[in-house]
């Protein structure tokens, strides 16, 4: 089992899509092991988006990500990182397939509703970036035995 880091961006908060997006993750079978609202700082965003700081759109991205508080989530499950990325869809909402979160809620490359970790290694780094250890809860939902076969719960 693994945990992915998801951010409901200001484009999700300001459109009022929070409930619909969280519902999708829960009905898929991902378990919410951490969730909180926070205001992102420029310092944190420069670290989180270090691979983009030299791109011409970076100042706009910073402004967009600080436009409102965000909601950060730790989502747990088998192959959680890959499952969440599949549910997220392509970066540009106009290219993201219908049925994906970006495909269904976004028309934009920047205002694309959520962030999702892109690899298990980055998920571990991002979880530490946004959560302290006491904000992650290791409970098991009662439905687990009907979400996975035994061999899948590793
Ligand atoms: P990802 O979010 O699909 O992993 P990344 O390339 O890691 O995509 O980019 C991080 C975020 O930066 C995107 O989700 C989007 O908000 C923004 N972004 C990426 N490329 C562009 C672009 O070409 N124009 C505007 N914003 C972009
Ligand atoms: Mg990325």
mmCIF file of C-alpha atoms and ligand atoms in Angstrom:
data_model
loop_
_atom_site.group_PDB
_atom_site.id
_atom_site.type_symbol
_atom_site.label_atom_id
_atom_site.label_comp_id
_atom_site.label_asym_id
_atom_site.label_seq_id
_atom_site.Cartn_x
_atom_site.Cartn_y
_atom_site.Cartn_z
ATOM 1 C CA UNK A 1 0.000 0.000 0.000
ATOM 2 C CA UNK A 2 1.163 3.551 -0.586
ATOM 3 C CA UNK A 3 0.021 7.130 -0.023
ATOM 4 C CA UNK A 4 -0.282 9.964 -2.538
ATOM 5 C CA UNK A 5 -0.310 13.701 -1.871
ATOM 6 C CA UNK A 6 -3.155 15.631 -3.477
ATOM 7 C CA UNK A 7 -3.761 19.379 -3.382
ATOM 8 C CA UNK A 8 -7.201 20.783 -4.151
ATOM 9 C CA UNK A 9 -5.994 23.992 -5.798
ATOM 10 C CA UNK A 10 -7.637 27.418 -5.561
ATOM 11 C CA UNK A 11 -9.400 26.619 -8.868
ATOM 12 C CA UNK A 12 -11.229 23.798 -7.011
ATOM 13 C CA UNK A 13 -11.876 25.804 -3.839
ATOM 14 C CA UNK A 14 -13.113 28.956 -5.602
ATOM 15 C CA UNK A 15 -15.412 27.021 -7.956
ATOM 16 C CA UNK A 16 -16.912 25.071 -5.037
ATOM 17 C CA UNK A 17 -15.821 21.651 -6.374
ATOM 18 C CA UNK A 18 -14.333 20.342 -3.105
ATOM 19 C CA UNK A 19 -17.150 17.945 -2.222
ATOM 20 C CA UNK A 20 -17.416 16.469 -5.703
ATOM 21 C CA UNK A 21 -13.679 15.811 -5.920
ATOM 22 C CA UNK A 22 -13.394 14.245 -2.465
ATOM 23 C CA UNK A 23 -16.420 12.058 -3.276
ATOM 24 C CA UNK A 24 -14.647 10.702 -6.358
ATOM 25 C CA UNK A 25 -11.612 9.631 -4.355
ATOM 26 C CA UNK A 26 -13.722 8.017 -1.626
ATOM 27 C CA UNK A 27 -16.017 6.132 -3.984
ATOM 28 C CA UNK A 28 -12.950 4.816 -5.840
ATOM 29 C CA UNK A 29 -11.794 3.220 -2.568
ATOM 30 C CA UNK A 30 -8.916 5.513 -1.655
ATOM 31 C CA UNK A 31 -8.694 6.190 2.070
ATOM 32 C CA UNK A 32 -8.240 9.730 3.405
ATOM 33 C CA UNK A 33 -5.374 9.446 5.899
ATOM 34 C CA UNK A 34 -4.786 13.191 6.186
ATOM 35 C CA UNK A 35 -6.649 16.337 5.178
ATOM 36 C CA UNK A 36 -6.339 20.015 6.069
ATOM 37 C CA UNK A 37 -6.865 23.516 4.699
ATOM 38 C CA UNK A 38 -3.828 25.780 4.456
ATOM 39 C CA UNK A 39 -2.616 28.949 2.766
ATOM 40 C CA UNK A 40 0.428 28.185 0.614
ATOM 41 C CA UNK A 41 3.433 30.521 0.817
ATOM 42 C CA UNK A 42 5.731 31.564 -2.010
ATOM 43 C CA UNK A 43 8.584 29.806 -0.218
ATOM 44 C CA UNK A 44 6.720 26.472 -0.071
ATOM 45 C CA UNK A 45 5.587 26.781 -3.700
ATOM 46 C CA UNK A 46 9.123 27.493 -4.912
ATOM 47 C CA UNK A 47 10.148 24.195 -3.302
ATOM 48 C CA UNK A 48 7.093 22.246 -4.480
ATOM 49 C CA UNK A 49 7.335 23.517 -8.069
ATOM 50 C CA UNK A 50 11.168 23.705 -8.196
ATOM 51 C CA UNK A 51 11.089 22.012 -11.624
ATOM 52 C CA UNK A 52 9.125 25.008 -13.004
ATOM 53 C CA UNK A 53 10.715 28.083 -11.403
ATOM 54 C CA UNK A 54 12.506 29.086 -14.615
ATOM 55 C CA UNK A 55 9.430 28.760 -16.833
ATOM 56 C CA UNK A 56 7.822 31.998 -18.087
ATOM 57 C CA UNK A 57 4.449 31.097 -16.560
ATOM 58 C CA UNK A 58 5.874 30.563 -13.057
ATOM 59 C CA UNK A 59 4.857 34.012 -11.646
ATOM 60 C CA UNK A 60 1.271 33.385 -12.818
ATOM 61 C CA UNK A 61 1.353 29.886 -11.298
ATOM 62 C CA UNK A 62 2.527 31.302 -7.959
ATOM 63 C CA UNK A 63 -0.247 33.898 -7.985
ATOM 64 C CA UNK A 64 -2.843 31.273 -8.898
ATOM 65 C CA UNK A 65 -1.753 28.821 -6.184
ATOM 66 C CA UNK A 66 -1.939 31.571 -3.539
ATOM 67 C CA UNK A 67 -5.327 32.962 -4.653
ATOM 68 C CA UNK A 68 -7.137 31.182 -1.813
ATOM 69 C CA UNK A 69 -6.390 28.513 0.782
ATOM 70 C CA UNK A 70 -5.958 25.002 -0.602
ATOM 71 C CA UNK A 71 -6.903 21.604 0.813
ATOM 72 C CA UNK A 72 -4.113 19.032 1.043
ATOM 73 C CA UNK A 73 -4.963 15.345 1.246
ATOM 74 C CA UNK A 74 -3.054 12.131 1.926
ATOM 75 C CA UNK A 75 -4.785 9.319 -0.019
ATOM 76 C CA UNK A 76 -3.912 5.719 0.815
ATOM 77 C CA UNK A 77 -4.425 2.549 -1.208
ATOM 78 C CA UNK A 78 -2.832 -0.077 -3.433
ATOM 79 C CA UNK A 79 -0.877 1.784 -6.155
ATOM 80 C CA UNK A 80 -2.428 4.999 -4.831
ATOM 81 C CA UNK A 81 0.009 7.283 -6.682
ATOM 82 C CA UNK A 82 -0.735 5.777 -10.090
ATOM 83 C CA UNK A 83 -4.486 5.477 -9.433
ATOM 84 C CA UNK A 84 -4.731 9.144 -8.416
ATOM 85 C CA UNK A 85 -2.717 10.279 -11.459
ATOM 86 C CA UNK A 86 -5.045 8.296 -13.755
ATOM 87 C CA UNK A 87 -8.062 9.888 -12.045
ATOM 88 C CA UNK A 88 -6.398 13.335 -12.372
ATOM 89 C CA UNK A 89 -5.832 13.287 -16.145
ATOM 90 C CA UNK A 90 -3.476 15.257 -18.397
ATOM 91 C CA UNK A 91 -1.963 18.518 -17.121
ATOM 92 C CA UNK A 92 -3.943 20.686 -19.534
ATOM 93 C CA UNK A 93 -7.651 20.406 -18.729
ATOM 94 C CA UNK A 94 -8.552 20.854 -22.402
ATOM 95 C CA UNK A 95 -6.554 17.731 -23.282
ATOM 96 C CA UNK A 96 -7.587 15.679 -20.235
ATOM 97 C CA UNK A 97 -10.046 12.893 -21.037
ATOM 98 C CA UNK A 98 -13.667 13.085 -19.905
ATOM 99 C CA UNK A 99 -14.064 11.055 -16.720
ATOM 100 C CA UNK A 100 -10.845 12.416 -15.265
ATOM 101 C CA UNK A 101 -11.003 15.239 -12.714
ATOM 102 C CA UNK A 102 -9.213 17.714 -14.967
ATOM 103 C CA UNK A 103 -11.183 16.462 -17.980
ATOM 104 C CA UNK A 104 -14.482 17.077 -16.217
ATOM 105 C CA UNK A 105 -13.745 20.285 -14.257
ATOM 106 C CA UNK A 106 -11.054 22.240 -16.163
ATOM 107 C CA UNK A 107 -10.468 24.110 -19.426
ATOM 108 C CA UNK A 108 -6.954 25.258 -18.552
ATOM 109 C CA UNK A 109 -3.272 24.327 -18.377
ATOM 110 C CA UNK A 110 -2.797 26.339 -15.209
ATOM 111 C CA UNK A 111 -6.226 26.321 -13.526
ATOM 112 C CA UNK A 112 -6.376 22.528 -13.508
ATOM 113 C CA UNK A 113 -8.137 21.876 -10.165
ATOM 114 C CA UNK A 114 -5.758 19.464 -8.408
ATOM 115 C CA UNK A 115 -2.126 18.514 -7.902
ATOM 116 C CA UNK A 116 -1.256 14.819 -7.584
ATOM 117 C CA UNK A 117 2.121 13.223 -6.800
ATOM 118 C CA UNK A 118 3.737 11.788 -9.941
ATOM 119 C CA UNK A 119 5.798 8.932 -8.398
ATOM 120 C CA UNK A 120 5.988 7.040 -5.088
ATOM 121 C CA UNK A 121 9.364 8.679 -4.351
ATOM 122 C CA UNK A 122 7.959 12.170 -4.912
ATOM 123 C CA UNK A 123 4.837 11.295 -2.910
ATOM 124 C CA UNK A 124 7.008 10.558 0.136
ATOM 125 C CA UNK A 125 8.809 13.886 -0.240
ATOM 126 C CA UNK A 126 5.544 15.805 -0.797
ATOM 127 C CA UNK A 127 3.753 14.178 2.153
ATOM 128 C CA UNK A 128 6.572 15.376 4.420
ATOM 129 C CA UNK A 129 6.416 18.816 2.808
ATOM 130 C CA UNK A 130 2.724 19.340 3.595
ATOM 131 C CA UNK A 131 2.005 17.181 6.657
ATOM 132 C CA UNK A 132 3.647 16.600 10.006
ATOM 133 C CA UNK A 133 3.653 12.931 11.148
ATOM 134 C CA UNK A 134 0.862 13.514 13.692
ATOM 135 C CA UNK A 135 -1.457 14.749 10.910
ATOM 136 C CA UNK A 136 -1.400 11.364 9.122
ATOM 137 C CA UNK A 137 -3.777 8.740 10.588
ATOM 138 C CA UNK A 138 -3.230 4.999 10.058
ATOM 139 C CA UNK A 139 -6.782 3.720 10.579
ATOM 140 C CA UNK A 140 -8.366 0.976 8.463
ATOM 141 C CA UNK A 141 -11.873 1.401 7.017
ATOM 142 C CA UNK A 142 -14.312 -1.459 7.746
ATOM 143 C CA UNK A 143 -14.927 -1.869 3.989
ATOM 144 C CA UNK A 144 -11.294 -2.826 3.281
ATOM 145 C CA UNK A 145 -11.971 -6.581 2.960
ATOM 146 C CA UNK A 146 -14.449 -5.772 0.172
ATOM 147 C CA UNK A 147 -12.194 -3.221 -1.540
ATOM 148 C CA UNK A 148 -9.236 -5.574 -2.119
ATOM 149 C CA UNK A 149 -8.479 -9.265 -2.349
ATOM 150 C CA UNK A 150 -6.000 -10.373 0.373
ATOM 151 C CA UNK A 151 -3.002 -10.407 -1.988
ATOM 152 C CA UNK A 152 -3.642 -6.783 -2.911
ATOM 153 C CA UNK A 153 -3.349 -5.531 0.679
ATOM 154 C CA UNK A 154 0.429 -5.298 0.824
HETATM 155 P P1 LIG B 1 1.213 18.113 -13.345
HETATM 156 O O1 LIG B 1 0.475 18.996 -12.364
HETATM 157 O O2 LIG B 1 0.274 17.460 -14.322
HETATM 158 O O3 LIG B 1 2.132 17.127 -12.657
HETATM 159 P P2 LIG B 1 3.549 19.761 -13.971
HETATM 160 O O4 LIG B 1 4.287 19.775 -15.273
HETATM 161 O O5 LIG B 1 4.224 19.162 -12.793
HETATM 162 O O6 LIG B 1 2.125 19.075 -14.249
HETATM 163 O O7 LIG B 1 3.164 21.273 -13.659
HETATM 164 C C1 LIG B 1 2.716 21.665 -12.390
HETATM 165 C C2 LIG B 1 1.603 22.675 -12.548
HETATM 166 O O8 LIG B 1 2.112 23.852 -13.199
HETATM 167 C C3 LIG B 1 0.448 22.219 -13.444
HETATM 168 O O9 LIG B 1 -0.488 21.411 -12.766
HETATM 169 C C4 LIG B 1 -0.138 23.545 -13.868
HETATM 170 O O10 LIG B 1 -0.948 24.120 -12.846
HETATM 171 C C5 LIG B 1 1.116 24.399 -14.045
HETATM 172 N N1 LIG B 1 1.596 24.340 -15.436
HETATM 173 C C6 LIG B 1 2.354 23.365 -16.009
HETATM 174 N N2 LIG B 1 2.602 23.649 -17.304
HETATM 175 C C7 LIG B 1 1.981 24.826 -17.553
HETATM 176 C C8 LIG B 1 1.880 25.656 -18.727
HETATM 177 O O11 LIG B 1 2.406 25.355 -19.804
HETATM 178 N N3 LIG B 1 1.160 26.813 -18.592
HETATM 179 C C9 LIG B 1 0.579 27.188 -17.410
HETATM 180 N N4 LIG B 1 0.654 26.437 -16.301
HETATM 181 C C10 LIG B 1 1.346 25.275 -16.359
HETATM 182 MG MG1 LIG B 2 3.836 17.533 -11.535
#
